[in-house]
Each structure stands twice: as C-alpha cells, then as structure tokens.
mmCIF file of C-alpha atoms in Angstrom:
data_model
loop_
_atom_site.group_PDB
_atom_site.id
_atom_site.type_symbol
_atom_site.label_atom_id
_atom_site.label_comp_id
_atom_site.label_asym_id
_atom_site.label_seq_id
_atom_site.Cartn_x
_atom_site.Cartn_y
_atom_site.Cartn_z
ATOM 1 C CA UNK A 1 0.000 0.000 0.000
ATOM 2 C CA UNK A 2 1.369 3.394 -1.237
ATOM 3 C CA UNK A 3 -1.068 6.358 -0.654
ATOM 4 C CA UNK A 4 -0.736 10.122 -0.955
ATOM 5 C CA UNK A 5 -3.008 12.553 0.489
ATOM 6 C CA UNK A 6 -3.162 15.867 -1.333
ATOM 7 C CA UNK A 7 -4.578 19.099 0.438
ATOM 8 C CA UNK A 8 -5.762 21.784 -1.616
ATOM 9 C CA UNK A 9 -7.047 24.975 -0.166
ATOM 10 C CA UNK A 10 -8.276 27.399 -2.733
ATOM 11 C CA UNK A 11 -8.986 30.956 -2.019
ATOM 12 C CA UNK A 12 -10.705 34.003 -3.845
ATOM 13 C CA UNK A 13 -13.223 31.630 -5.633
ATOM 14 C CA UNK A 14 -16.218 33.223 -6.765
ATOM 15 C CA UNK A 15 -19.284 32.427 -4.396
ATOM 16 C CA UNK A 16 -21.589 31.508 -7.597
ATOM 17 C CA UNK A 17 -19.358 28.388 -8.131
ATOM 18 C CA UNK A 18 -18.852 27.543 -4.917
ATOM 19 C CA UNK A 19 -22.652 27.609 -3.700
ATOM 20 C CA UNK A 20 -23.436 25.379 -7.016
ATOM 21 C CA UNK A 21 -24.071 22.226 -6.190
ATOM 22 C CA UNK A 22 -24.252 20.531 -9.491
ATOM 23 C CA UNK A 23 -21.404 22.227 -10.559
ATOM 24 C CA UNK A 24 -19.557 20.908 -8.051
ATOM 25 C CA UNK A 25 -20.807 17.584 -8.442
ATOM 26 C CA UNK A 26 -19.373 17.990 -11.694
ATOM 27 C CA UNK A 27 -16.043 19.677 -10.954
ATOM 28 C CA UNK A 28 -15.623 16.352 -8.675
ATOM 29 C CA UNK A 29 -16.282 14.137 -11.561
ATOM 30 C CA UNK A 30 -14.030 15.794 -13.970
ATOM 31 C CA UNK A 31 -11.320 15.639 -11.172
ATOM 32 C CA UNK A 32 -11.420 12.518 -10.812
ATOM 33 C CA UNK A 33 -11.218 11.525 -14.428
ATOM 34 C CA UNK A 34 -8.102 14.335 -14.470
ATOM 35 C CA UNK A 35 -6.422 11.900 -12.055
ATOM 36 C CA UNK A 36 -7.275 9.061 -14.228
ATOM 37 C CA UNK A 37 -9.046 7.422 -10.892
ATOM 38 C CA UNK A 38 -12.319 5.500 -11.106
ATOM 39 C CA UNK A 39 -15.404 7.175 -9.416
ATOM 40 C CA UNK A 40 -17.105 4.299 -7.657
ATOM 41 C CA UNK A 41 -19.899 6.428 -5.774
ATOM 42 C CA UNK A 42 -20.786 10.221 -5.180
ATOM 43 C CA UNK A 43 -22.879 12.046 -2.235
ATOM 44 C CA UNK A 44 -23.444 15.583 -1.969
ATOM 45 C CA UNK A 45 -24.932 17.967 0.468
ATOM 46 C CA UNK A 46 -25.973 21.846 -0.059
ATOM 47 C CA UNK A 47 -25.843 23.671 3.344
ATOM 48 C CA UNK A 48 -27.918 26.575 4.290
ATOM 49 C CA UNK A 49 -27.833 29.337 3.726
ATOM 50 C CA UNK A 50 -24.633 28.475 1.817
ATOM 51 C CA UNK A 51 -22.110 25.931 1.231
ATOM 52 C CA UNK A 52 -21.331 22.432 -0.186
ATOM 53 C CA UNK A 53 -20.364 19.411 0.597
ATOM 54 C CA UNK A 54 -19.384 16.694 -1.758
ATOM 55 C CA UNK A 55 -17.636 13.222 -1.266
ATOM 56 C CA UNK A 56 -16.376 10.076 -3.548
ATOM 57 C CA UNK A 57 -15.509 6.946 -2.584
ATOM 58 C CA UNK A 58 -12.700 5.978 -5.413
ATOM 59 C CA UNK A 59 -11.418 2.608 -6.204
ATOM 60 C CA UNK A 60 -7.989 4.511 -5.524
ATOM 61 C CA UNK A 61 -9.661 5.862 -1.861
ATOM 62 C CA UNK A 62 -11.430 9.053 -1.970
ATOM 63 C CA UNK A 63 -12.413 12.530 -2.848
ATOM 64 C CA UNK A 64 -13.798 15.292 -1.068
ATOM 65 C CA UNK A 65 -14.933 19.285 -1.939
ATOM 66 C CA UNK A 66 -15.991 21.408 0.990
ATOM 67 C CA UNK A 67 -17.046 25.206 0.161
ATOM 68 C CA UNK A 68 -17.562 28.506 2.169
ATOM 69 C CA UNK A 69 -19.174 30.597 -0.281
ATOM 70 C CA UNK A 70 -19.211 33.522 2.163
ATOM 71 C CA UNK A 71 -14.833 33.088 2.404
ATOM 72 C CA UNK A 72 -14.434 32.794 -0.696
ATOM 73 C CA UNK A 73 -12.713 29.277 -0.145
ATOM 74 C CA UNK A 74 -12.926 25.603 -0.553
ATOM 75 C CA UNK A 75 -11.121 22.901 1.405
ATOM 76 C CA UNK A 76 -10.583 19.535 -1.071
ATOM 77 C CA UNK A 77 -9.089 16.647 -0.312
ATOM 78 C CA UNK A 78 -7.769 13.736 -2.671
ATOM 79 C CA UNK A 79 -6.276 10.383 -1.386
ATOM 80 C CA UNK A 80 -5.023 8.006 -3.740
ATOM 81 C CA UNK A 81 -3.269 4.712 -3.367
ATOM 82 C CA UNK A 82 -1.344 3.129 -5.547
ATOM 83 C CA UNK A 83 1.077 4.242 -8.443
ATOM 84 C CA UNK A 84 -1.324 4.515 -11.157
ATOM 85 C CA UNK A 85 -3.555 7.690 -9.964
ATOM 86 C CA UNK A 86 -2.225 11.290 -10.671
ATOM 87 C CA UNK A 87 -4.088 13.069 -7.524
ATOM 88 C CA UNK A 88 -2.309 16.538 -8.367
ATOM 89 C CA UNK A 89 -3.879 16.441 -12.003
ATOM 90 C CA UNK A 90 -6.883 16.793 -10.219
ATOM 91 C CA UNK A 91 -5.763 19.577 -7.976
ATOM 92 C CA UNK A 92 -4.214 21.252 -11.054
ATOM 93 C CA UNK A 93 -8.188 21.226 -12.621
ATOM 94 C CA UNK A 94 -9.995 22.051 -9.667
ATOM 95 C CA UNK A 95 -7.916 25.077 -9.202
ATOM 96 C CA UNK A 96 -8.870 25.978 -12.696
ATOM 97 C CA UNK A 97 -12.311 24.998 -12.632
ATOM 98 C CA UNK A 98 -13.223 27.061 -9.378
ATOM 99 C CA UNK A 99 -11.495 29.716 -10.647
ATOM 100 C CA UNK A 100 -9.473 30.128 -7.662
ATOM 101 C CA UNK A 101 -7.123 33.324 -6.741
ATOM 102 C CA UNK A 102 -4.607 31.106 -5.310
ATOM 103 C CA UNK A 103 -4.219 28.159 -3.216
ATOM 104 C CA UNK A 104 -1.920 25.887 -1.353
ATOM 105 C CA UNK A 105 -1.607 22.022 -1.574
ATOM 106 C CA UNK A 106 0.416 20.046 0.831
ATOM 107 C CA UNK A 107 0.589 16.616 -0.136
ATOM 108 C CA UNK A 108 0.988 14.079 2.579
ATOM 109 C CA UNK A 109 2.332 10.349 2.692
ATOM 110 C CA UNK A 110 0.135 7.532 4.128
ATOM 111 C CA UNK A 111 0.768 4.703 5.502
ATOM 112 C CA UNK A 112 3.947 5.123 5.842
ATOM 113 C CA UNK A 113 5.199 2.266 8.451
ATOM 114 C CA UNK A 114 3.837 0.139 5.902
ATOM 115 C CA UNK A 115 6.655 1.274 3.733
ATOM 116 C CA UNK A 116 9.980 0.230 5.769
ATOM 117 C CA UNK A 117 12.490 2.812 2.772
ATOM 118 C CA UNK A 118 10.250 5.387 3.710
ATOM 119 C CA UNK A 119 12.215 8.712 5.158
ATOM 120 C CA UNK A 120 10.559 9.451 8.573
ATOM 121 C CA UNK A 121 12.161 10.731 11.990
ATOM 122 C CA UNK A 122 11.610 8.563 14.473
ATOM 123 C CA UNK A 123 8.518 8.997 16.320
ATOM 124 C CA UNK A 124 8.076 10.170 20.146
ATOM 125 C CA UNK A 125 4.041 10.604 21.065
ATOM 126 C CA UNK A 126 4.717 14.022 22.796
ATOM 127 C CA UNK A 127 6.806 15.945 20.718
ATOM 128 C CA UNK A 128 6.004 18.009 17.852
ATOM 129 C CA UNK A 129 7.559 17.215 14.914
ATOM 130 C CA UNK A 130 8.201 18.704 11.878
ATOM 131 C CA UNK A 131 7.105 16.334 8.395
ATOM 132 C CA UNK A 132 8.226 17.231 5.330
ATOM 133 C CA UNK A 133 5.462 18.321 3.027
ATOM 134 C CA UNK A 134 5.634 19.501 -1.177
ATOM 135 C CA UNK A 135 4.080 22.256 -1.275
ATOM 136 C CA UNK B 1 -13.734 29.199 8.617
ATOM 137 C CA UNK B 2 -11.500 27.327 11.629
ATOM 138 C CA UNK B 3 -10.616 23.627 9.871
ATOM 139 C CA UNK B 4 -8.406 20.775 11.645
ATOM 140 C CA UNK B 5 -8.328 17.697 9.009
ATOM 141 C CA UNK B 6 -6.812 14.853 11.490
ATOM 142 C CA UNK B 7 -4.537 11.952 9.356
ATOM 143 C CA UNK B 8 -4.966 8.555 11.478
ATOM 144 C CA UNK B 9 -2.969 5.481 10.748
ATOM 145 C CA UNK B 10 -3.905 2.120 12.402
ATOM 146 C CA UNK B 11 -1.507 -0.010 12.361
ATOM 147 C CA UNK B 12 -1.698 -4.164 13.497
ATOM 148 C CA UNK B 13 -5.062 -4.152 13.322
ATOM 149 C CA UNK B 14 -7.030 -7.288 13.326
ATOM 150 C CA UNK B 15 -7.778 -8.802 9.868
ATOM 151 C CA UNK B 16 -11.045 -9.718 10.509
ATOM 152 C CA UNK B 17 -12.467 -6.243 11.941
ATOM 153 C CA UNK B 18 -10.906 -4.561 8.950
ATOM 154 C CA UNK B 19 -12.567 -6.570 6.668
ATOM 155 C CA UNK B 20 -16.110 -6.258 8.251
ATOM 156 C CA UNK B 21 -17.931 -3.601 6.314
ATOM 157 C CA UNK B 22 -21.207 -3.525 9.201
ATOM 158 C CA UNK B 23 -18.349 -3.010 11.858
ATOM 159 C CA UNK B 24 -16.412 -0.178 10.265
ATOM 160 C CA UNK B 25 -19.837 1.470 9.390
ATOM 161 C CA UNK B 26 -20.638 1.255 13.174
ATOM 162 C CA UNK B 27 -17.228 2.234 14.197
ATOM 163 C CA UNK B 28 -17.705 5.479 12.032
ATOM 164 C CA UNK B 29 -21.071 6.284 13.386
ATOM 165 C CA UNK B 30 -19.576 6.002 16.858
ATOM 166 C CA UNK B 31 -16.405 7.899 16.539
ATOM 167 C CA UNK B 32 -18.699 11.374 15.052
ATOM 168 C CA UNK B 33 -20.541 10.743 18.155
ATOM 169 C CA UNK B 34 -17.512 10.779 20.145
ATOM 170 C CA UNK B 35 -16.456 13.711 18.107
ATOM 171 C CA UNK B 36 -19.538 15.868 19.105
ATOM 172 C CA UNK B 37 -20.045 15.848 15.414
ATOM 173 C CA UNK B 38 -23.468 15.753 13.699
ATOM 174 C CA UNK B 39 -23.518 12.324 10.737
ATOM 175 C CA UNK B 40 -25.544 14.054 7.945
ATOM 176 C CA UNK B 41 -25.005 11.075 5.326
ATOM 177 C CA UNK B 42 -23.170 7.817 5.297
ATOM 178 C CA UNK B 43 -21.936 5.312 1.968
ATOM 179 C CA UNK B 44 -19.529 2.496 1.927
ATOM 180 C CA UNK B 45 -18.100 -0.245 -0.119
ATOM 181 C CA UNK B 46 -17.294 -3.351 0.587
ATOM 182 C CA UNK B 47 -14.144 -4.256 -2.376
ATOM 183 C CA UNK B 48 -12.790 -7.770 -3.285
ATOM 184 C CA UNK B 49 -11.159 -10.056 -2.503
ATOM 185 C CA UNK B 50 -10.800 -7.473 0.749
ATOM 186 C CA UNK B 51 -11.004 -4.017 1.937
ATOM 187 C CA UNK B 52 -13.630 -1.717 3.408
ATOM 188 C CA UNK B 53 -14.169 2.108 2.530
ATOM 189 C CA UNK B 54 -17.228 4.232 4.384
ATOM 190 C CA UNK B 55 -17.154 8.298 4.458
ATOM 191 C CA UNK B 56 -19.323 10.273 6.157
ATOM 192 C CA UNK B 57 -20.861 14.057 5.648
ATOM 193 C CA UNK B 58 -20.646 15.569 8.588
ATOM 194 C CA UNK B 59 -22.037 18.912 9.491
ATOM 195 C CA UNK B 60 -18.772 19.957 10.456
ATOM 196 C CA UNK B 61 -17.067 18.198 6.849
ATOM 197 C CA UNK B 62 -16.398 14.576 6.709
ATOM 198 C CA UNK B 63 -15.051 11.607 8.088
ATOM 199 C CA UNK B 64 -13.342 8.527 5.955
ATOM 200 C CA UNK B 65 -12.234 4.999 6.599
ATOM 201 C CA UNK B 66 -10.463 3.141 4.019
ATOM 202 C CA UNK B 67 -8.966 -0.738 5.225
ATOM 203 C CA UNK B 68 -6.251 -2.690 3.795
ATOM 204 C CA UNK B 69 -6.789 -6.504 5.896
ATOM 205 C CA UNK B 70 -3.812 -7.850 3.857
ATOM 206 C CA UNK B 71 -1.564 -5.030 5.780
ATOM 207 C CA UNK B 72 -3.545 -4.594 9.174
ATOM 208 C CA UNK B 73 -3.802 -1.083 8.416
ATOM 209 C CA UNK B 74 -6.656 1.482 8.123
ATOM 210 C CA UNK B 75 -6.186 5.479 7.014
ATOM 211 C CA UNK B 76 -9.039 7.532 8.560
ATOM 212 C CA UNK B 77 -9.279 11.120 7.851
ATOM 213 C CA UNK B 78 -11.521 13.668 10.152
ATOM 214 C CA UNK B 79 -11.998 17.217 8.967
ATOM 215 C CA UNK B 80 -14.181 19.252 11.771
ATOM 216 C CA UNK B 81 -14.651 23.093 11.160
ATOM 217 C CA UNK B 82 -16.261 25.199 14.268
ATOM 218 C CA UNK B 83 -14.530 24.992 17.543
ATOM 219 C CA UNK B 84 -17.746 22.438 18.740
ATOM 220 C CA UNK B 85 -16.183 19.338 17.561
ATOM 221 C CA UNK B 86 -13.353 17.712 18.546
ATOM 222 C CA UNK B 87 -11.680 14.876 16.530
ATOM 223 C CA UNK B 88 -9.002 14.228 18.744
ATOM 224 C CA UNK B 89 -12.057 12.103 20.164
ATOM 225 C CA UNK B 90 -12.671 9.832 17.190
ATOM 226 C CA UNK B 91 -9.598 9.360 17.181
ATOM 227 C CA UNK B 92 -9.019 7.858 20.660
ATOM 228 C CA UNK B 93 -12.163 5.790 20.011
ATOM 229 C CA UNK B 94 -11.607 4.558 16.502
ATOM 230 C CA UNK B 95 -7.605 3.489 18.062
ATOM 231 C CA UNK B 96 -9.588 1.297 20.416
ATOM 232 C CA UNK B 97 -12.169 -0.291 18.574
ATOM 233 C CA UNK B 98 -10.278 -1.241 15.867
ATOM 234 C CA UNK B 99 -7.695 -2.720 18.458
ATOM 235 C CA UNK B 100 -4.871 -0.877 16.524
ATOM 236 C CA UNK B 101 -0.950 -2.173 17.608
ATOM 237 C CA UNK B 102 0.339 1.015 17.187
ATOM 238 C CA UNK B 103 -1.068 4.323 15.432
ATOM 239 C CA UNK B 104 0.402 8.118 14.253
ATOM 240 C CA UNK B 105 -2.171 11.203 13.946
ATOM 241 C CA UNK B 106 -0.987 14.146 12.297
ATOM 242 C CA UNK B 107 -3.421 17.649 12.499
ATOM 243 C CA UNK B 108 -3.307 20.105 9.712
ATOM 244 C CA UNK B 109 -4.966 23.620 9.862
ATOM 245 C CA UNK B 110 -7.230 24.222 7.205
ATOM 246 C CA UNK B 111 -7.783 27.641 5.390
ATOM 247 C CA UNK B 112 -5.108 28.878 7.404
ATOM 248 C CA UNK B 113 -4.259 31.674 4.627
ATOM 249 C CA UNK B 114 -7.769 33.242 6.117
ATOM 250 C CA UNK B 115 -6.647 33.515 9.857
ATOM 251 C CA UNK B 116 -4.203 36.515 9.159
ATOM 252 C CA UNK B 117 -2.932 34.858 13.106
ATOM 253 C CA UNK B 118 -2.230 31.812 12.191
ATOM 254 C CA UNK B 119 1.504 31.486 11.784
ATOM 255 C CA UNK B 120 3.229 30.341 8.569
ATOM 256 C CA UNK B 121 5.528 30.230 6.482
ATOM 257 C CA UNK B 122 5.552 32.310 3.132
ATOM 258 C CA UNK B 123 4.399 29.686 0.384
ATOM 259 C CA UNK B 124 7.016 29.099 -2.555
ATOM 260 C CA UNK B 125 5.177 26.886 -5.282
ATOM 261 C CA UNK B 126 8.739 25.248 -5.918
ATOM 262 C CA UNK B 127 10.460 24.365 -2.661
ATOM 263 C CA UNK B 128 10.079 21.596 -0.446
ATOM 264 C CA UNK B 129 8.755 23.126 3.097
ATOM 265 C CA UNK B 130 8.713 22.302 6.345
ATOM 266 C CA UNK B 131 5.446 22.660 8.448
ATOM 267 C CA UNK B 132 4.633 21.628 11.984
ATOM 268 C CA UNK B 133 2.330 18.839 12.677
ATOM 269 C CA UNK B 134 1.901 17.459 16.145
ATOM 270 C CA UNK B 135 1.877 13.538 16.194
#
C-alpha cells in the first residue's frame, strides 16, 4: 500500500461556483477523471444558507470538496493509493475549474510504516515534529 | 472558517475487523458521536477479494475509513470546522475499537491563509517546506 493525500485549499473563488451544487458535483467528476481514478460512488450535500459538501468513494480511496461561499474558499481533499492515480492532475483542474485566486496544496504520505524505505524521523508521542510536506 | 483535518494510521489491526464492512460502518457512526459531530449522510463499499471504505458528511465536513486486511492497516481522515467538535475524540475511540498495535495522527490547519494569526511560512510553489504537525 502506497497512498498520498493531497490538500488543496483554494482561495478568492467566486461564491456563484462555490454555492453550485451541481457544478460541483461535476467539478468532482471531472477531477477525478483528471487523475485518471475511477469514481465508484458520489454524495453531496448543499448547506444553508450556503455551502457544499461533496464526497467520492474511489477505487484509488477518496475525494472530497468542501465550500464557504461567504470566504471565498474551498477545502478539497484527494487520497489516492497506488502508483497509477495522478491526484495533483486533479488539484491542477480544480484550481482551474473554481477559478481560484490562489491556493496551497500540501501533499501528505500515508501509511507510511507500511513502507519500511520510507524517510521518517523517528517517532516520540509528545513531541512536535516537523514532516516534510511539497508544497 | 477554523478547519483541523486529522490523518490517522492504524496499524496491526485485526484482519477480521478490517474486513467487516457492518463493523467499520458502526465504528464510524460512533467515533462522530464521540467527536460531538453531527452524521448528515453515510456510503460504503465493501471491495474484493478485501477491503472496506465508508465516508461520512458531517455537518462539520467529513469523516473517511479506508482498510487494507492484507496489511492490518486502516487510514481515517476527520476534517471538523467550528470549535464544537473535537476529533481528537474519534480518534481515541476509533484506536480502540479497531484494536490498533500502534497508530500516528498528524493535524493540519485548514484555510489557514484566512486567519491573518495563524503562523506560517511564506508559500514558494517550488520548494520543499517544512510545516509543523503534532503527532
């Protein structure tokens, strides 16, 4: 099991998209096919008196688009395992497709005492500890 | 818009309770209520020969389970907005009903770049950064 987690924060959307829910049903199905993953199941949620929620379970893991139309900003997540997926293809269109201002991604590796060649500092429960992220 | 996403990683879990789709649906109803998170909508798939994933919409974001049997390990995500919630608390449950050996947590801030107090680093989209997680 190899698994990445990218988070993608995207800023200075416009509220229209982001309060959409069918377009963002969409933008989540497009992303998915961007990462060349395989949509296995979709929910959705509109909040009020804004906001979306949208989730997909992925053969690869899964998918998920949270808005605040009222910020401005989405929160998306995209965890894929396995070498075949290409999560940040799907960051690259989402950033495009909800026309964001800018953003930040931070991708983070799962799993990773699964994977003994991994690079990790040794653990210790009460310590913080700094992880190196791509940003 | 205050976000903590929470990364869990079980580790030495048993085979059998990561392979029981009813279970993990049950465990994932049970850690939002630990979480003093509302469950707005719950799907899961049961994948062969083995594996279980379930997601939840939460009024506060989403929870996620994914299980890998074959490798006694399961990857659970919790994203809570608000200061109500507290995943720290599904986390501590979900660690003890899934009987994990061993298990990391990492916390990342969400929407940070909308706190102007949160502290941060400047962003360069080209350099590998460091940010602090608490494990």
């Amino acid at each position: 099991m190899s698994g990445i987690t990218c988070l993608l924060e995207l800023y200075d959307c416009p509220p229209d998209i982001l309060d959409n829910r069918e377009l963002i049903e969409k933008a989540l199905r497009n992303a998915v096919d961007s990462a060349q993953a395989t949509l296995l199941e979709q929910v959705s949620k509109q909040f009020t008196p804004q906001g979306v929620t949208a989730l997909g379970i992925l053969a690869e893991s899964h998918i998920s688009i949270h808005t605040w139309p009222e910020h401005g900003y989405a929160a998306i997540d995209i965890f894929t395992c396995g070498n075949k997926a290409m999560p940040e293809r799907a960051c690259e269109y989402l950033i495009e497709a909800m026309n964001a201002g800018h953003h930040t991604i931070k991708r983070v590796k799962r799993g990773t005492e699964l994977d003994p060649a991994s690079v990790r500092t040794a653990l210790s429960p009460d310590r913080v500890q700094y992880h190196v992220l791509h940003v």
